[in-house]
C-alpha cells in the first residue's frame, strides 16, 4: 500500500512539477505627453510629444519591443494585442495622462485579467512639462 502511494506521488510530481518550471513573463508599458514651451537661445518650434511604448520579456529575454504600440492605442484607444514567444495577451489602454490621476494597468491573458502596478509621474524640467503613466506586470507563463 505504501509503495502504491509513493508511486502515485512520484507520477503526480512528474506531471505537475512542470508548473514549477514555468517561465517568468514581465511587461512594461508607458504613455507620456511632453510639452516643449521654452527654446533657450536657439530657434525652435514649441510643441507636444506623445509617446506610447512597451517591452515584453520572457525570462529576461526581450520578445516584444513595442511593435504596433503607440500613444493613440495605449492612451485612449483599443489597446494592443501581443502574440510573442508563445504567449498571447491584450494590453488595455492605460488612459490619458493629462486627463486622469492614475493609469489603468490591465492585461488580459486568456480568460484571466492581470492587474499590474501603475504609477503616474509628473515631469517638470526647464522648458518641458508633462506626465507619464507606467504599468508593470509580472506573471508565470
mmCIF file with all atom_site columns, C-alpha atoms in Angstrom:
data_model
loop_
_atom_site.group_PDB
_atom_site.id
_atom_site.type_symbol
_atom_site.label_atom_id
_atom_site.label_alt_id
_atom_site.label_comp_id
_atom_site.label_asym_id
_atom_site.label_entity_id
_atom_site.label_seq_id
_atom_site.pdbx_PDB_ins_code
_atom_site.Cartn_x
_atom_site.Cartn_y
_atom_site.Cartn_z
_atom_site.occupancy
_atom_site.B_iso_or_equiv
_atom_site.pdbx_formal_charge
_atom_site.auth_seq_id
_atom_site.auth_comp_id
_atom_site.auth_asym_id
_atom_site.auth_atom_id
_atom_site.pdbx_PDB_model_num
ATOM 1   C CA . UNK A 1 1   ? 0.000  0.000  0.000   1.00 0.00 ? 1   UNK A CA 1
ATOM 2   C CA . UNK A 1 2   ? 2.807  2.401  0.901   1.00 0.00 ? 2   UNK A CA 1
ATOM 3   C CA . UNK A 1 3   ? 4.592  1.527  -2.349  1.00 0.00 ? 3   UNK A CA 1
ATOM 4   C CA . UNK A 1 4   ? 1.467  2.416  -4.343  1.00 0.00 ? 4   UNK A CA 1
ATOM 5   C CA . UNK A 1 5   ? 1.136  5.765  -2.558  1.00 0.00 ? 5   UNK A CA 1
ATOM 6   C CA . UNK A 1 6   ? 4.786  6.593  -3.255  1.00 0.00 ? 6   UNK A CA 1
ATOM 7   C CA . UNK A 1 7   ? 4.355  5.628  -6.918  1.00 0.00 ? 7   UNK A CA 1
ATOM 8   C CA . UNK A 1 8   ? 1.282  7.850  -7.253  1.00 0.00 ? 8   UNK A CA 1
ATOM 9   C CA . UNK A 1 9   ? 3.093  10.779 -5.630  1.00 0.00 ? 9   UNK A CA 1
ATOM 10  C CA . UNK A 1 10  ? 6.085  10.268 -7.933  1.00 0.00 ? 10  UNK A CA 1
ATOM 11  C CA . UNK A 1 11  ? 3.863  10.322 -11.040 1.00 0.00 ? 11  UNK A CA 1
ATOM 12  C CA . UNK A 1 12  ? 1.965  13.357 -9.751  1.00 0.00 ? 12  UNK A CA 1
ATOM 13  C CA . UNK A 1 13  ? 5.220  15.205 -9.070  1.00 0.00 ? 13  UNK A CA 1
ATOM 14  C CA . UNK A 1 14  ? 6.437  14.424 -12.579 1.00 0.00 ? 14  UNK A CA 1
ATOM 15  C CA . UNK A 1 15  ? 3.186  15.651 -14.138 1.00 0.00 ? 15  UNK A CA 1
ATOM 16  C CA . UNK A 1 16  ? 2.697  18.766 -12.056 1.00 0.00 ? 16  UNK A CA 1
ATOM 17  C CA . UNK A 1 17  ? 6.362  19.554 -11.476 1.00 0.00 ? 17  UNK A CA 1
ATOM 18  C CA . UNK A 1 18  ? 6.471  21.270 -14.868 1.00 0.00 ? 18  UNK A CA 1
ATOM 19  C CA . UNK A 1 19  ? 4.392  24.061 -13.355 1.00 0.00 ? 19  UNK A CA 1
ATOM 20  C CA . UNK A 1 20  ? 7.273  24.870 -11.028 1.00 0.00 ? 20  UNK A CA 1
ATOM 21  C CA . UNK A 1 21  ? 9.484  25.302 -14.084 1.00 0.00 ? 21  UNK A CA 1
ATOM 22  C CA . UNK A 1 22  ? 7.112  27.865 -15.630 1.00 0.00 ? 22  UNK A CA 1
ATOM 23  C CA . UNK A 1 23  ? 8.729  30.793 -17.337 1.00 0.00 ? 23  UNK A CA 1
ATOM 24  C CA . UNK A 1 24  ? 8.639  34.296 -15.942 1.00 0.00 ? 24  UNK A CA 1
ATOM 25  C CA . UNK A 1 25  ? 6.814  36.913 -18.029 1.00 0.00 ? 25  UNK A CA 1
ATOM 26  C CA . UNK A 1 26  ? 7.405  40.637 -17.490 1.00 0.00 ? 26  UNK A CA 1
ATOM 27  C CA . UNK A 1 27  ? 5.641  43.515 -19.287 1.00 0.00 ? 27  UNK A CA 1
ATOM 28  C CA . UNK A 1 28  ? 6.236  47.247 -19.016 1.00 0.00 ? 28  UNK A CA 1
ATOM 29  C CA . UNK A 1 29  ? 4.063  49.827 -20.781 1.00 0.00 ? 29  UNK A CA 1
ATOM 30  C CA . UNK A 1 30  ? 4.258  53.621 -20.876 1.00 0.00 ? 30  UNK A CA 1
ATOM 31  C CA . UNK A 1 31  ? 2.294  56.534 -22.242 1.00 0.00 ? 31  UNK A CA 1
ATOM 32  C CA . UNK A 1 32  ? 3.628  60.038 -21.909 1.00 0.00 ? 32  UNK A CA 1
ATOM 33  C CA . UNK A 1 33  ? 2.909  63.567 -23.020 1.00 0.00 ? 33  UNK A CA 1
ATOM 34  C CA . UNK A 1 34  ? 5.567  66.290 -23.138 1.00 0.00 ? 34  UNK A CA 1
ATOM 35  C CA . UNK A 1 35  ? 5.053  69.984 -23.792 1.00 0.00 ? 35  UNK A CA 1
ATOM 36  C CA . UNK A 1 36  ? 8.093  71.882 -25.005 1.00 0.00 ? 36  UNK A CA 1
ATOM 37  C CA . UNK A 1 37  ? 7.434  75.502 -24.112 1.00 0.00 ? 37  UNK A CA 1
ATOM 38  C CA . UNK A 1 38  ? 10.883 77.082 -23.971 1.00 0.00 ? 38  UNK A CA 1
ATOM 39  C CA . UNK A 1 39  ? 13.537 77.092 -26.639 1.00 0.00 ? 39  UNK A CA 1
ATOM 40  C CA . UNK A 1 40  ? 16.567 78.576 -24.925 1.00 0.00 ? 40  UNK A CA 1
ATOM 41  C CA . UNK A 1 41  ? 18.986 80.581 -27.060 1.00 0.00 ? 41  UNK A CA 1
ATOM 42  C CA . UNK A 1 42  ? 18.410 78.867 -30.409 1.00 0.00 ? 42  UNK A CA 1
ATOM 43  C CA . UNK A 1 43  ? 15.325 78.892 -32.534 1.00 0.00 ? 43  UNK A CA 1
ATOM 44  C CA . UNK A 1 44  ? 12.899 76.024 -32.133 1.00 0.00 ? 44  UNK A CA 1
ATOM 45  C CA . UNK A 1 45  ? 9.287  75.122 -32.651 1.00 0.00 ? 45  UNK A CA 1
ATOM 46  C CA . UNK A 1 46  ? 7.402  74.675 -29.395 1.00 0.00 ? 46  UNK A CA 1
ATOM 47  C CA . UNK A 1 47  ? 5.109  71.670 -29.463 1.00 0.00 ? 47  UNK A CA 1
ATOM 48  C CA . UNK A 1 48  ? 3.871  68.460 -27.979 1.00 0.00 ? 48  UNK A CA 1
ATOM 49  C CA . UNK A 1 49  ? 5.362  64.981 -27.987 1.00 0.00 ? 49  UNK A CA 1
ATOM 50  C CA . UNK A 1 50  ? 3.165  61.930 -27.419 1.00 0.00 ? 50  UNK A CA 1
ATOM 51  C CA . UNK A 1 51  ? 4.767  58.547 -26.707 1.00 0.00 ? 51  UNK A CA 1
ATOM 52  C CA . UNK A 1 52  ? 3.282  55.092 -26.252 1.00 0.00 ? 52  UNK A CA 1
ATOM 53  C CA . UNK A 1 53  ? 5.587  52.107 -25.874 1.00 0.00 ? 53  UNK A CA 1
ATOM 54  C CA . UNK A 1 54  ? 6.127  48.774 -24.217 1.00 0.00 ? 54  UNK A CA 1
ATOM 55  C CA . UNK A 1 55  ? 8.504  45.873 -23.756 1.00 0.00 ? 55  UNK A CA 1
ATOM 56  C CA . UNK A 1 56  ? 7.695  42.213 -23.029 1.00 0.00 ? 56  UNK A CA 1
ATOM 57  C CA . UNK A 1 57  ? 10.274 39.759 -21.688 1.00 0.00 ? 57  UNK A CA 1
ATOM 58  C CA . UNK A 1 58  ? 10.261 36.036 -21.012 1.00 0.00 ? 58  UNK A CA 1
ATOM 59  C CA . UNK A 1 59  ? 12.970 35.032 -18.527 1.00 0.00 ? 59  UNK A CA 1
ATOM 60  C CA . UNK A 1 60  ? 14.653 38.441 -19.066 1.00 0.00 ? 60  UNK A CA 1
ATOM 61  C CA . UNK A 1 61  ? 14.845 37.971 -22.860 1.00 0.00 ? 61  UNK A CA 1
ATOM 62  C CA . UNK A 1 62  ? 13.034 40.640 -24.912 1.00 0.00 ? 62  UNK A CA 1
ATOM 63  C CA . UNK A 1 63  ? 10.303 39.081 -27.041 1.00 0.00 ? 63  UNK A CA 1
ATOM 64  C CA . UNK A 1 64  ? 8.341  42.232 -27.950 1.00 0.00 ? 64  UNK A CA 1
ATOM 65  C CA . UNK A 1 65  ? 9.782  45.731 -28.201 1.00 0.00 ? 65  UNK A CA 1
ATOM 66  C CA . UNK A 1 66  ? 6.570  47.684 -28.594 1.00 0.00 ? 66  UNK A CA 1
ATOM 67  C CA . UNK A 1 67  ? 5.848  46.938 -32.275 1.00 0.00 ? 67  UNK A CA 1
ATOM 68  C CA . UNK A 1 68  ? 2.329  48.133 -33.059 1.00 0.00 ? 68  UNK A CA 1
ATOM 69  C CA . UNK A 1 69  ? 2.028  50.155 -29.853 1.00 0.00 ? 69  UNK A CA 1
ATOM 70  C CA . UNK A 1 70  ? 1.636  53.915 -29.972 1.00 0.00 ? 70  UNK A CA 1
ATOM 71  C CA . UNK A 1 71  ? 0.158  56.747 -27.924 1.00 0.00 ? 71  UNK A CA 1
ATOM 72  C CA . UNK A 1 72  ? -3.283 56.526 -29.543 1.00 0.00 ? 72  UNK A CA 1
ATOM 73  C CA . UNK A 1 73  ? -3.697 52.796 -28.866 1.00 0.00 ? 73  UNK A CA 1
ATOM 74  C CA . UNK A 1 74  ? -2.205 52.842 -25.359 1.00 0.00 ? 74  UNK A CA 1
ATOM 75  C CA . UNK A 1 75  ? -3.762 56.066 -24.060 1.00 0.00 ? 75  UNK A CA 1
ATOM 76  C CA . UNK A 1 76  ? -7.422 56.106 -25.047 1.00 0.00 ? 76  UNK A CA 1
ATOM 77  C CA . UNK A 1 77  ? -7.637 53.529 -27.831 1.00 0.00 ? 77  UNK A CA 1
ATOM 78  C CA . UNK A 1 78  ? -8.458 49.854 -28.004 1.00 0.00 ? 78  UNK A CA 1
ATOM 79  C CA . UNK A 1 79  ? -5.137 48.761 -26.543 1.00 0.00 ? 79  UNK A CA 1
ATOM 80  C CA . UNK A 1 80  ? -2.673 46.366 -28.155 1.00 0.00 ? 80  UNK A CA 1
ATOM 81  C CA . UNK A 1 81  ? -2.720 42.631 -28.894 1.00 0.00 ? 81  UNK A CA 1
ATOM 82  C CA . UNK A 1 82  ? 0.599  40.838 -28.441 1.00 0.00 ? 82  UNK A CA 1
ATOM 83  C CA . UNK A 1 83  ? 1.472  37.313 -29.601 1.00 0.00 ? 83  UNK A CA 1
ATOM 84  C CA . UNK A 1 84  ? 5.175  36.683 -28.961 1.00 0.00 ? 84  UNK A CA 1
ATOM 85  C CA . UNK A 1 85  ? 7.258  33.808 -27.637 1.00 0.00 ? 85  UNK A CA 1
ATOM 86  C CA . UNK A 1 86  ? 4.222  31.531 -27.481 1.00 0.00 ? 86  UNK A CA 1
ATOM 87  C CA . UNK A 1 87  ? 2.361  33.948 -25.190 1.00 0.00 ? 87  UNK A CA 1
ATOM 88  C CA . UNK A 1 88  ? -0.775 35.836 -26.264 1.00 0.00 ? 88  UNK A CA 1
ATOM 89  C CA . UNK A 1 89  ? -2.267 38.743 -24.344 1.00 0.00 ? 89  UNK A CA 1
ATOM 90  C CA . UNK A 1 90  ? -4.143 42.030 -24.742 1.00 0.00 ? 90  UNK A CA 1
ATOM 91  C CA . UNK A 1 91  ? -2.971 45.265 -23.132 1.00 0.00 ? 91  UNK A CA 1
ATOM 92  C CA . UNK A 1 92  ? -5.821 47.614 -22.204 1.00 0.00 ? 92  UNK A CA 1
ATOM 93  C CA . UNK A 1 93  ? -5.345 51.337 -22.784 1.00 0.00 ? 93  UNK A CA 1
ATOM 94  C CA . UNK A 1 94  ? -3.588 52.982 -19.834 1.00 0.00 ? 94  UNK A CA 1
ATOM 95  C CA . UNK A 1 95  ? -5.545 56.228 -20.069 1.00 0.00 ? 95  UNK A CA 1
ATOM 96  C CA . UNK A 1 96  ? -4.751 59.829 -20.936 1.00 0.00 ? 96  UNK A CA 1
ATOM 97  C CA . UNK A 1 97  ? -2.055 61.196 -18.612 1.00 0.00 ? 97  UNK A CA 1
ATOM 98  C CA . UNK A 1 98  ? -3.356 64.778 -18.739 1.00 0.00 ? 98  UNK A CA 1
ATOM 99  C CA . UNK A 1 99  ? -6.945 63.763 -18.010 1.00 0.00 ? 99  UNK A CA 1
ATOM 100 C CA . UNK A 1 100 ? -6.711 61.367 -15.053 1.00 0.00 ? 100 UNK A CA 1
ATOM 101 C CA . UNK A 1 101 ? -4.698 60.777 -11.892 1.00 0.00 ? 101 UNK A CA 1
ATOM 102 C CA . UNK A 1 102 ? -3.526 57.187 -12.316 1.00 0.00 ? 102 UNK A CA 1
ATOM 103 C CA . UNK A 1 103 ? -3.156 54.602 -15.083 1.00 0.00 ? 103 UNK A CA 1
ATOM 104 C CA . UNK A 1 104 ? -5.387 51.643 -15.817 1.00 0.00 ? 104 UNK A CA 1
ATOM 105 C CA . UNK A 1 105 ? -2.991 48.688 -15.693 1.00 0.00 ? 105 UNK A CA 1
ATOM 106 C CA . UNK A 1 106 ? -4.824 45.653 -17.048 1.00 0.00 ? 106 UNK A CA 1
ATOM 107 C CA . UNK A 1 107 ? -3.584 42.846 -19.274 1.00 0.00 ? 107 UNK A CA 1
ATOM 108 C CA . UNK A 1 108 ? -5.871 40.023 -20.407 1.00 0.00 ? 108 UNK A CA 1
ATOM 109 C CA . UNK A 1 109 ? -4.141 36.644 -20.683 1.00 0.00 ? 109 UNK A CA 1
ATOM 110 C CA . UNK A 1 110 ? -6.635 34.065 -21.883 1.00 0.00 ? 110 UNK A CA 1
ATOM 111 C CA . UNK A 1 111 ? -9.578 34.301 -19.506 1.00 0.00 ? 111 UNK A CA 1
ATOM 112 C CA . UNK A 1 112 ? -7.518 35.940 -16.765 1.00 0.00 ? 112 UNK A CA 1
ATOM 113 C CA . UNK A 1 113 ? -7.021 39.640 -16.074 1.00 0.00 ? 113 UNK A CA 1
ATOM 114 C CA . UNK A 1 114 ? -3.649 40.623 -14.648 1.00 0.00 ? 114 UNK A CA 1
ATOM 115 C CA . UNK A 1 115 ? -3.832 43.928 -12.784 1.00 0.00 ? 115 UNK A CA 1
ATOM 116 C CA . UNK A 1 116 ? -0.359 45.402 -12.786 1.00 0.00 ? 116 UNK A CA 1
ATOM 117 C CA . UNK A 1 117 ? 1.390  48.001 -10.713 1.00 0.00 ? 117 UNK A CA 1
ATOM 118 C CA . UNK A 1 118 ? 0.887  51.518 -12.017 1.00 0.00 ? 118 UNK A CA 1
ATOM 119 C CA . UNK A 1 119 ? 2.368  54.887 -11.312 1.00 0.00 ? 119 UNK A CA 1
ATOM 120 C CA . UNK A 1 120 ? 1.900  58.415 -12.558 1.00 0.00 ? 120 UNK A CA 1
ATOM 121 C CA . UNK A 1 121 ? 4.867  60.725 -12.798 1.00 0.00 ? 121 UNK A CA 1
ATOM 122 C CA . UNK A 1 122 ? 4.815  64.479 -13.386 1.00 0.00 ? 122 UNK A CA 1
ATOM 123 C CA . UNK A 1 123 ? 7.730  65.861 -15.374 1.00 0.00 ? 123 UNK A CA 1
ATOM 124 C CA . UNK A 1 124 ? 8.908  69.380 -14.696 1.00 0.00 ? 124 UNK A CA 1
ATOM 125 C CA . UNK A 1 125 ? 12.170 70.155 -16.468 1.00 0.00 ? 125 UNK A CA 1
ATOM 126 C CA . UNK A 1 126 ? 13.361 73.554 -17.651 1.00 0.00 ? 126 UNK A CA 1
ATOM 127 C CA . UNK A 1 127 ? 11.277 74.237 -20.731 1.00 0.00 ? 127 UNK A CA 1
ATOM 128 C CA . UNK A 1 128 ? 9.494  70.868 -20.685 1.00 0.00 ? 128 UNK A CA 1
ATOM 129 C CA . UNK A 1 129 ? 6.424  69.796 -18.771 1.00 0.00 ? 129 UNK A CA 1
ATOM 130 C CA . UNK A 1 130 ? 4.480  66.570 -18.954 1.00 0.00 ? 130 UNK A CA 1
ATOM 131 C CA . UNK A 1 131 ? 3.121  63.474 -17.347 1.00 0.00 ? 131 UNK A CA 1
ATOM 132 C CA . UNK A 1 132 ? 3.897  59.745 -17.666 1.00 0.00 ? 132 UNK A CA 1
ATOM 133 C CA . UNK A 1 133 ? 1.828  56.669 -16.929 1.00 0.00 ? 133 UNK A CA 1
ATOM 134 C CA . UNK A 1 134 ? 3.833  53.487 -16.333 1.00 0.00 ? 134 UNK A CA 1
ATOM 135 C CA . UNK A 1 135 ? 2.497  49.955 -15.777 1.00 0.00 ? 135 UNK A CA 1
ATOM 136 C CA . UNK A 1 136 ? 4.399  46.829 -14.799 1.00 0.00 ? 136 UNK A CA 1
ATOM 137 C CA . UNK A 1 137 ? 3.037  43.284 -14.968 1.00 0.00 ? 137 UNK A CA 1
ATOM 138 C CA . UNK A 1 138 ? 4.645  40.011 -13.866 1.00 0.00 ? 138 UNK A CA 1
ATOM 139 C CA . UNK A 1 139 ? 3.206  36.513 -14.243 1.00 0.00 ? 139 UNK A CA 1
ATOM 140 C CA . UNK A 1 140 ? 4.182  32.907 -14.816 1.00 0.00 ? 140 UNK A CA 1
ATOM 141 C CA . UNK A 1 141 ? 3.763  31.817 -18.423 1.00 0.00 ? 141 UNK A CA 1
#
